[in-house]
Amino acid sequence: MDIQEALGPLRQHIDHIDNEIIALLNERVRLASEVGKIKMRKGGSIYVPSREQLIFDKLSKLNKGPIQGDAVKAIWREIISASISLEKKLVIAYLGPEATFTHQAAIKNFGSSLAYRPMKTIKDVILEVERGEADYGVFPIENSTGGAVNQSQEILVDSRLKIISEVFLPVEHCLISDLPIEKISKIYSKDQALSQCRDWLQRHLPHAELIEVESTAKGVLIAKDSSDSAAIGSELAAQSHQVGVVAKSIQDRVDNSTRFIVVGDTPSPAIGNGRDRTSLVLSVRDEVSALQKVLEPFSKRGINLCKIESRPTRLKPWEYYFFIDIIGHFDEPI
């Protein structure tokens, strides 16, 4: 028996399963489309992160292998994305240009079937959603190495939008240029990326000028046409803009990751079981024990604070906003 004869029955079985899968997928999408029509009539949200999480939880329990859980989630992410695209043409604004880490985070969260709109700045992302030109916005809020993205925090203070979901993305930085490393005298990237690679740059390019730009992908575009420059960004950005990679994994921590947030007009319902997170912004009077008085109610009610930091208000010297993250949904009784 040759290889074709040996493989024949297996391939026939696979073809049969494929026929069943495609029929079931189309039926699932059709039913999801009916759900979407009801949501539209009743004024409900098409994108509901809490409902998606319940689906992923159910699939995790049902999956007995050998396919890995992350692979199952990625497959269903695309199925859900295809379903949403038939319900409504959702537009997702993100910190661009294309191939930024934010772009990757947006696709990881929403799938590849929706419409993505790159924006020049985080402020532009917010405005695009507030004007109704985009349904949701995605931008970075903090990094495990570089800490909070201050610009994101400051812009959120003045916005009416709600944080409805979060996305964690492992971040691997590359030194991107068509030049050999000894000819590089300038490095362009976003401030956070430069911060996350500070030690590596000090060791390998101590005399290079570090120049901040709006995004990592913007840095790649600048370096592409430069005779003395490189950029820090993703390997995807290098491939997308056809620029060489001088060095990979130059971030100072191997576990470097960034938390991105999804913002929109309508808050998401609670997931429950301690898996929700609420972000608050507080301002207090400049007086003794002011912050302590603000925090006491959380302690008395057994609410777990997982993050607190301050930023100047810019309204008056030495006055601060306090950014507080708590475990739990803002709509849950306490």
Tab-separated table of C-alpha atoms in Angstrom:
chain	number	residue	atom	x	y	z
A	1	MET	CA	0.000	0.000	0.000
A	2	ASP	CA	1.509	3.375	-1.021
A	3	ILE	CA	1.167	6.578	1.002
A	4	GLN	CA	-1.840	7.852	-0.960
A	5	GLU	CA	-3.792	4.664	-0.310
A	6	ALA	CA	-2.853	4.798	3.392
A	7	LEU	CA	-3.946	8.413	3.714
A	8	GLY	CA	-7.132	8.050	1.661
A	9	PRO	CA	-9.551	6.922	4.411
A	10	LEU	CA	-8.213	9.530	6.853
A	11	ARG	CA	-8.569	12.336	4.333
A	12	GLN	CA	-12.119	11.225	3.474
A	13	HIS	CA	-12.987	11.328	7.169
A	14	ILE	CA	-11.445	14.805	7.479
A	15	ASP	CA	-13.395	16.006	4.433
A	16	HIS	CA	-16.608	14.716	6.000
A	17	ILE	CA	-15.861	16.520	9.258
A	18	ASP	CA	-15.018	19.724	7.338
A	19	ASN	CA	-18.408	19.567	5.635
A	20	GLU	CA	-20.108	19.285	9.007
A	21	ILE	CA	-18.026	22.056	10.561
A	22	ILE	CA	-18.724	24.558	7.774
A	23	ALA	CA	-22.456	23.828	7.904
A	24	LEU	CA	-22.536	24.203	11.695
A	25	LEU	CA	-20.431	27.371	11.585
A	26	ASN	CA	-22.786	29.008	9.123
A	27	GLU	CA	-25.753	27.972	11.250
A	28	ARG	CA	-24.096	29.426	14.352
A	29	VAL	CA	-23.353	32.702	12.576
A	30	ARG	CA	-26.918	32.850	11.269
A	31	LEU	CA	-28.314	32.435	14.786
A	32	ALA	CA	-25.872	35.038	16.118
A	33	SER	CA	-27.084	37.406	13.415
A	34	GLU	CA	-30.665	36.937	14.656
A	35	VAL	CA	-29.462	37.740	18.178
A	36	GLY	CA	-27.828	40.886	16.782
A	37	LYS	CA	-31.074	42.014	15.143
A	38	ILE	CA	-32.917	41.702	18.457
A	39	LYS	CA	-30.156	43.667	20.202
A	40	MET	CA	-30.419	46.422	17.599
A	41	ARG	CA	-34.204	46.658	18.010
A	42	LYS	CA	-33.960	46.724	21.798
A	43	GLY	CA	-31.031	49.148	21.926
A	44	GLY	CA	-28.546	46.570	23.228
A	45	SER	CA	-24.813	46.464	22.567
A	46	ILE	CA	-23.507	44.246	19.786
A	47	TYR	CA	-20.165	43.770	21.500
A	48	VAL	CA	-20.555	42.427	25.063
A	49	PRO	CA	-17.219	41.348	26.624
A	50	SER	CA	-18.867	39.669	29.610
A	51	ARG	CA	-20.930	37.407	27.322
A	52	GLU	CA	-17.819	36.518	25.321
A	53	GLN	CA	-15.988	35.588	28.503
A	54	LEU	CA	-18.807	33.224	29.459
A	55	ILE	CA	-18.473	31.563	26.053
A	56	PHE	CA	-14.717	31.160	26.509
A	57	ASP	CA	-15.244	29.737	30.008
A	58	LYS	CA	-17.747	27.205	28.654
A	59	LEU	CA	-15.399	26.175	25.845
A	60	SER	CA	-12.551	25.735	28.302
A	61	LYS	CA	-14.651	23.258	30.290
A	62	LEU	CA	-15.821	21.420	27.179
A	63	ASN	CA	-12.391	21.122	25.593
A	64	LYS	CA	-10.769	17.750	26.353
A	65	GLY	CA	-7.804	18.229	23.976
A	66	PRO	CA	-5.524	17.653	22.227
A	67	ILE	CA	-6.067	21.189	20.940
A	68	GLN	CA	-4.769	23.766	23.427
A	69	GLY	CA	-7.069	26.180	25.219
A	70	ASP	CA	-5.433	29.292	23.719
A	71	ALA	CA	-5.942	27.865	20.230
A	72	VAL	CA	-9.624	27.200	20.936
A	73	LYS	CA	-10.044	30.775	22.169
A	74	ALA	CA	-8.302	32.171	19.076
A	75	ILE	CA	-10.543	30.116	16.771
A	76	TRP	CA	-13.703	31.225	18.538
A	77	ARG	CA	-12.506	34.808	18.584
A	78	GLU	CA	-12.599	34.746	14.783
A	79	ILE	CA	-15.988	33.004	14.749
A	80	ILE	CA	-17.416	35.681	17.037
A	81	SER	CA	-15.753	38.399	14.974
A	82	ALA	CA	-17.342	37.048	11.789
A	83	SER	CA	-20.719	36.946	13.542
A	84	ILE	CA	-20.428	40.543	14.766
A	85	SER	CA	-19.465	41.742	11.278
A	86	LEU	CA	-22.797	40.420	9.966
A	87	GLU	CA	-24.743	42.035	12.804
A	88	LYS	CA	-23.247	45.508	12.418
A	89	LYS	CA	-20.238	47.079	10.732
A	90	LEU	CA	-18.265	47.922	13.850
A	91	VAL	CA	-15.387	50.387	13.493
A	92	ILE	CA	-12.467	50.113	15.901
A	93	ALA	CA	-10.185	53.144	16.302
A	94	TYR	CA	-6.687	52.434	17.565
A	95	LEU	CA	-3.341	54.140	18.047
A	96	GLY	CA	-1.785	53.724	14.617
A	97	PRO	CA	-0.388	53.446	12.087
A	98	GLU	CA	-0.887	49.838	11.049
A	99	ALA	CA	1.262	47.129	12.661
A	100	THR	CA	1.639	48.905	16.008
A	101	PHE	CA	1.334	46.810	19.146
A	102	THR	CA	-2.030	48.527	19.685
A	103	HIS	CA	-3.172	47.291	16.285
A	104	GLN	CA	-2.197	43.758	17.288
A	105	ALA	CA	-4.007	44.117	20.631
A	106	ALA	CA	-7.158	45.377	18.891
A	107	ILE	CA	-7.227	42.377	16.543
A	108	LYS	CA	-6.542	40.022	19.451
A	109	ASN	CA	-9.597	41.438	21.218
A	110	PHE	CA	-12.032	41.870	18.312
A	111	GLY	CA	-10.811	39.438	15.634
A	112	SER	CA	-9.935	40.206	12.038
A	113	SER	CA	-13.410	40.587	10.510
A	114	LEU	CA	-14.148	44.127	11.770
A	115	ALA	CA	-13.114	47.510	10.364
A	116	TYR	CA	-9.988	49.036	11.930
A	117	ARG	CA	-9.117	52.729	11.753
A	118	PRO	CA	-5.604	53.893	12.706
A	119	MET	CA	-5.381	57.226	14.525
A	120	LYS	CA	-2.360	59.456	14.989
A	121	THR	CA	-2.669	60.006	18.752
A	122	ILE	CA	-4.492	58.567	21.766
A	123	LYS	CA	-6.523	61.784	21.937
A	124	ASP	CA	-7.627	61.192	18.346
A	125	VAL	CA	-8.778	57.676	19.305
A	126	ILE	CA	-10.926	59.117	22.111
A	127	LEU	CA	-12.397	61.849	19.899
A	128	GLU	CA	-13.217	59.397	17.107
A	129	VAL	CA	-15.338	57.332	19.501
A	130	GLU	CA	-16.901	60.349	21.229
A	131	ARG	CA	-17.985	61.761	17.857
A	132	GLY	CA	-19.538	58.430	16.891
A	133	GLU	CA	-17.151	57.943	13.961
A	134	ALA	CA	-15.904	54.730	15.622
A	135	ASP	CA	-17.730	52.317	17.907
A	136	TYR	CA	-14.776	51.500	20.173
A	137	GLY	CA	-11.243	52.683	20.784
A	138	VAL	CA	-8.112	50.795	21.811
A	139	PHE	CA	-4.922	52.237	23.299
A	140	PRO	CA	-2.254	51.294	25.890
A	141	ILE	CA	-2.751	52.129	29.561
A	142	GLU	CA	0.259	50.536	31.291
A	143	ASN	CA	3.304	48.354	30.748
A	144	SER	CA	4.840	45.788	33.077
A	145	THR	CA	8.268	47.422	32.668
A	146	GLY	CA	7.628	51.096	31.946
A	147	GLY	CA	4.577	51.566	34.160
A	148	ALA	CA	1.553	53.747	33.398
A	149	VAL	CA	1.049	55.462	30.058
A	150	ASN	CA	0.580	58.957	31.463
A	151	GLN	CA	-0.983	60.412	28.341
A	152	SER	CA	-3.727	57.772	28.403
A	153	GLN	CA	-4.555	58.491	32.034
A	154	GLU	CA	-4.690	62.238	31.552
A	155	ILE	CA	-6.973	61.989	28.521
A	156	LEU	CA	-9.376	59.614	30.289
A	157	VAL	CA	-9.941	62.192	33.054
A	158	ASP	CA	-11.765	64.508	30.639
A	159	SER	CA	-13.578	61.851	28.605
A	160	ARG	CA	-17.134	60.575	29.066
A	161	LEU	CA	-16.183	57.180	27.638
A	162	LYS	CA	-16.113	54.021	29.766
A	163	ILE	CA	-13.452	51.326	29.955
A	164	ILE	CA	-15.308	48.187	28.891
A	165	SER	CA	-12.553	45.634	28.412
A	166	GLU	CA	-8.801	45.079	28.679
A	167	VAL	CA	-6.267	43.202	26.578
A	168	PHE	CA	-2.857	41.928	27.679
A	169	LEU	CA	-0.252	41.563	24.955
A	170	PRO	CA	3.297	40.199	25.331
A	171	VAL	CA	5.620	42.818	23.851
A	172	GLU	CA	8.825	41.795	22.101
A	173	HIS	CA	10.795	44.748	20.778
A	174	CYS	CA	13.199	44.682	17.839
A	175	LEU	CA	15.859	47.108	16.666
A	176	ILE	CA	14.696	47.836	13.130
A	177	SER	CA	16.893	49.271	10.379
A	178	ASP	CA	18.516	48.407	7.071
A	179	LEU	CA	21.822	49.675	8.484
A	180	PRO	CA	24.464	47.789	10.457
A	181	ILE	CA	24.387	48.662	14.147
A	182	GLU	CA	27.667	50.629	14.040
A	183	LYS	CA	26.131	53.153	11.598
A	184	ILE	CA	23.069	53.881	13.753
A	185	SER	CA	23.196	57.244	15.532
A	186	LYS	CA	19.470	57.943	16.071
A	187	ILE	CA	16.671	55.743	17.332
A	188	TYR	CA	12.997	56.603	16.870
A	189	SER	CA	10.138	55.076	18.848
A	190	LYS	CA	7.311	55.732	21.269
A	191	ASP	CA	8.413	56.871	24.730
A	192	GLN	CA	7.208	53.646	26.357
A	193	ALA	CA	9.180	51.471	23.931
A	194	LEU	CA	12.351	53.474	24.530
A	195	SER	CA	11.843	53.104	28.275
A	196	GLN	CA	11.327	49.333	28.013
A	197	CYS	CA	14.667	48.914	26.168
A	198	ARG	CA	16.733	51.412	28.151
A	199	ASP	CA	19.336	48.954	29.507
A	200	TRP	CA	19.877	47.241	26.148
A	201	LEU	CA	20.319	50.583	24.402
A	202	GLN	CA	22.795	51.754	27.026
A	203	ARG	CA	24.903	48.629	26.495
A	204	HIS	CA	24.812	48.462	22.699
A	205	LEU	CA	24.113	52.018	21.496
A	206	PRO	CA	25.171	54.321	24.359
A	207	HIS	CA	25.818	57.315	22.105
A	208	ALA	CA	22.682	57.081	19.982
A	209	GLU	CA	20.132	59.895	20.210
A	210	LEU	CA	16.737	58.643	21.404
A	211	ILE	CA	13.859	60.451	19.710
A	212	GLU	CA	10.220	60.061	20.770
A	213	VAL	CA	7.495	59.784	18.122
A	214	GLU	CA	3.743	59.062	18.226
A	215	SER	CA	4.027	55.288	17.778
A	216	THR	CA	6.479	52.454	17.225
A	217	ALA	CA	5.271	52.008	13.645
A	218	LYS	CA	5.827	55.714	12.968
A	219	GLY	CA	9.427	55.216	14.085
A	220	VAL	CA	9.810	52.363	11.607
A	221	LEU	CA	8.565	54.564	8.760
A	222	ILE	CA	11.111	57.253	9.658
A	223	ALA	CA	13.979	54.770	9.941
A	224	LYS	CA	13.084	53.198	6.608
A	225	ASP	CA	14.160	56.282	4.645
A	226	SER	CA	17.017	57.366	6.910
A	227	SER	CA	20.762	57.017	6.399
A	228	ASP	CA	21.640	57.041	10.116
A	229	SER	CA	18.590	55.857	12.057
A	230	ALA	CA	16.832	52.842	13.470
A	231	ALA	CA	13.507	52.262	15.200
A	232	ILE	CA	12.254	50.162	18.074
A	233	GLY	CA	9.107	48.244	17.269
A	234	SER	CA	7.583	44.873	16.508
A	235	GLU	CA	8.844	42.352	14.001
A	236	LEU	CA	5.410	42.632	12.355
A	237	ALA	CA	6.001	46.368	11.786
A	238	ALA	CA	9.383	45.609	10.211
A	239	GLN	CA	7.823	43.032	7.894
A	240	SER	CA	4.852	45.246	7.078
A	241	HIS	CA	7.064	48.178	6.033
A	242	GLN	CA	9.829	46.002	4.540
A	243	VAL	CA	12.643	47.100	6.841
A	244	GLY	CA	15.357	44.829	8.205
A	245	VAL	CA	15.676	43.637	11.798
A	246	VAL	CA	19.072	44.276	13.367
A	247	ALA	CA	18.316	42.616	16.737
A	248	LYS	CA	15.337	40.837	18.293
A	249	SER	CA	14.059	40.720	21.896
A	250	ILE	CA	15.858	43.866	23.018
A	251	GLN	CA	13.365	44.659	25.792
A	252	ASP	CA	14.945	44.667	29.256
A	253	ARG	CA	12.530	42.056	30.650
A	254	VAL	CA	11.646	38.802	28.927
A	255	ASP	CA	8.165	38.941	30.473
A	256	ASN	CA	7.499	42.430	29.128
A	257	SER	CA	3.774	42.953	28.432
A	258	THR	CA	1.375	45.833	27.934
A	259	ARG	CA	-2.201	46.242	29.121
A	260	PHE	CA	-4.471	47.874	26.560
A	261	ILE	CA	-7.984	49.117	27.243
A	262	VAL	CA	-11.084	49.162	25.087
A	263	VAL	CA	-13.273	52.246	25.527
A	264	GLY	CA	-16.834	52.886	24.435
A	265	ASP	CA	-20.065	54.636	25.362
A	266	THR	CA	-21.781	51.743	27.137
A	267	PRO	CA	-20.227	49.891	30.097
A	268	SER	CA	-20.057	46.115	29.997
A	269	PRO	CA	-22.140	44.008	32.425
A	270	ALA	CA	-20.358	42.182	35.226
A	271	ILE	CA	-18.629	38.855	34.643
A	272	GLY	CA	-18.661	38.029	38.349
A	273	ASN	CA	-16.592	35.768	40.579
A	274	GLY	CA	-14.025	38.479	41.205
A	275	ARG	CA	-12.990	38.745	37.563
A	276	ASP	CA	-14.156	42.317	37.013
A	277	ARG	CA	-11.976	45.371	37.453
A	278	THR	CA	-13.158	48.961	37.898
A	279	SER	CA	-10.972	52.029	37.320
A	280	LEU	CA	-11.780	55.229	39.207
A	281	VAL	CA	-10.359	58.758	39.061
A	282	LEU	CA	-10.606	60.814	42.244
A	283	SER	CA	-9.602	64.329	43.172
A	284	VAL	CA	-9.235	65.372	46.818
A	285	ARG	CA	-8.773	68.571	48.758
A	286	ASP	CA	-5.223	69.552	49.648
A	287	GLU	CA	-5.490	68.798	53.358
A	288	VAL	CA	-4.071	66.453	55.976
A	289	SER	CA	-5.325	62.845	55.731
A	290	ALA	CA	-7.391	63.595	52.614
A	291	LEU	CA	-6.282	60.433	50.801
A	292	GLN	CA	-6.727	58.319	53.920
A	293	LYS	CA	-10.325	59.506	54.235
A	294	VAL	CA	-10.972	58.585	50.601
A	295	LEU	CA	-9.562	55.079	51.011
A	296	GLU	CA	-11.256	54.196	54.313
A	297	PRO	CA	-14.674	53.373	52.763
A	298	PHE	CA	-13.026	50.790	50.492
A	299	SER	CA	-11.335	49.124	53.467
A	300	LYS	CA	-14.493	49.091	55.603
A	301	ARG	CA	-16.454	47.371	52.818
A	302	GLY	CA	-13.758	44.794	52.087
A	303	ILE	CA	-13.075	46.099	48.588
A	304	ASN	CA	-9.712	45.029	47.203
A	305	LEU	CA	-7.649	47.882	45.761
A	306	CYS	CA	-5.211	46.462	43.208
A	307	LYS	CA	-3.654	49.731	42.066
A	308	ILE	CA	-3.300	53.361	43.145
A	309	GLU	CA	-1.174	56.138	41.702
A	310	SER	CA	-1.251	59.903	41.427
A	311	ARG	CA	-0.901	62.382	38.595
A	312	PRO	CA	-0.797	66.219	38.717
A	313	THR	CA	-4.123	67.832	37.846
A	314	ARG	CA	-2.399	70.585	35.827
A	315	LEU	CA	-5.065	72.908	37.196
A	316	LYS	CA	-3.137	74.047	40.253
A	317	PRO	CA	0.424	73.305	41.445
A	318	TRP	CA	0.699	70.353	43.853
A	319	GLU	CA	-2.866	69.151	43.330
A	320	TYR	CA	-3.332	65.581	42.157
A	321	TYR	CA	-5.746	63.118	40.641
A	322	PHE	CA	-5.650	59.636	42.121
A	323	PHE	CA	-6.148	56.703	39.780
A	324	ILE	CA	-7.526	53.705	41.652
A	325	ASP	CA	-8.287	50.220	40.345
A	326	ILE	CA	-10.495	47.921	42.400
A	327	ILE	CA	-11.453	44.279	42.005
A	328	GLY	CA	-15.168	44.102	41.256
A	329	HIS	CA	-17.771	45.636	38.968
A	330	PHE	CA	-18.976	49.178	39.685
A	331	ASP	CA	-22.594	47.988	39.484
A	332	GLU	CA	-22.245	45.250	42.112
A	333	PRO	CA	-23.826	45.848	45.534
A	334	ILE	CA	-21.376	46.386	48.411
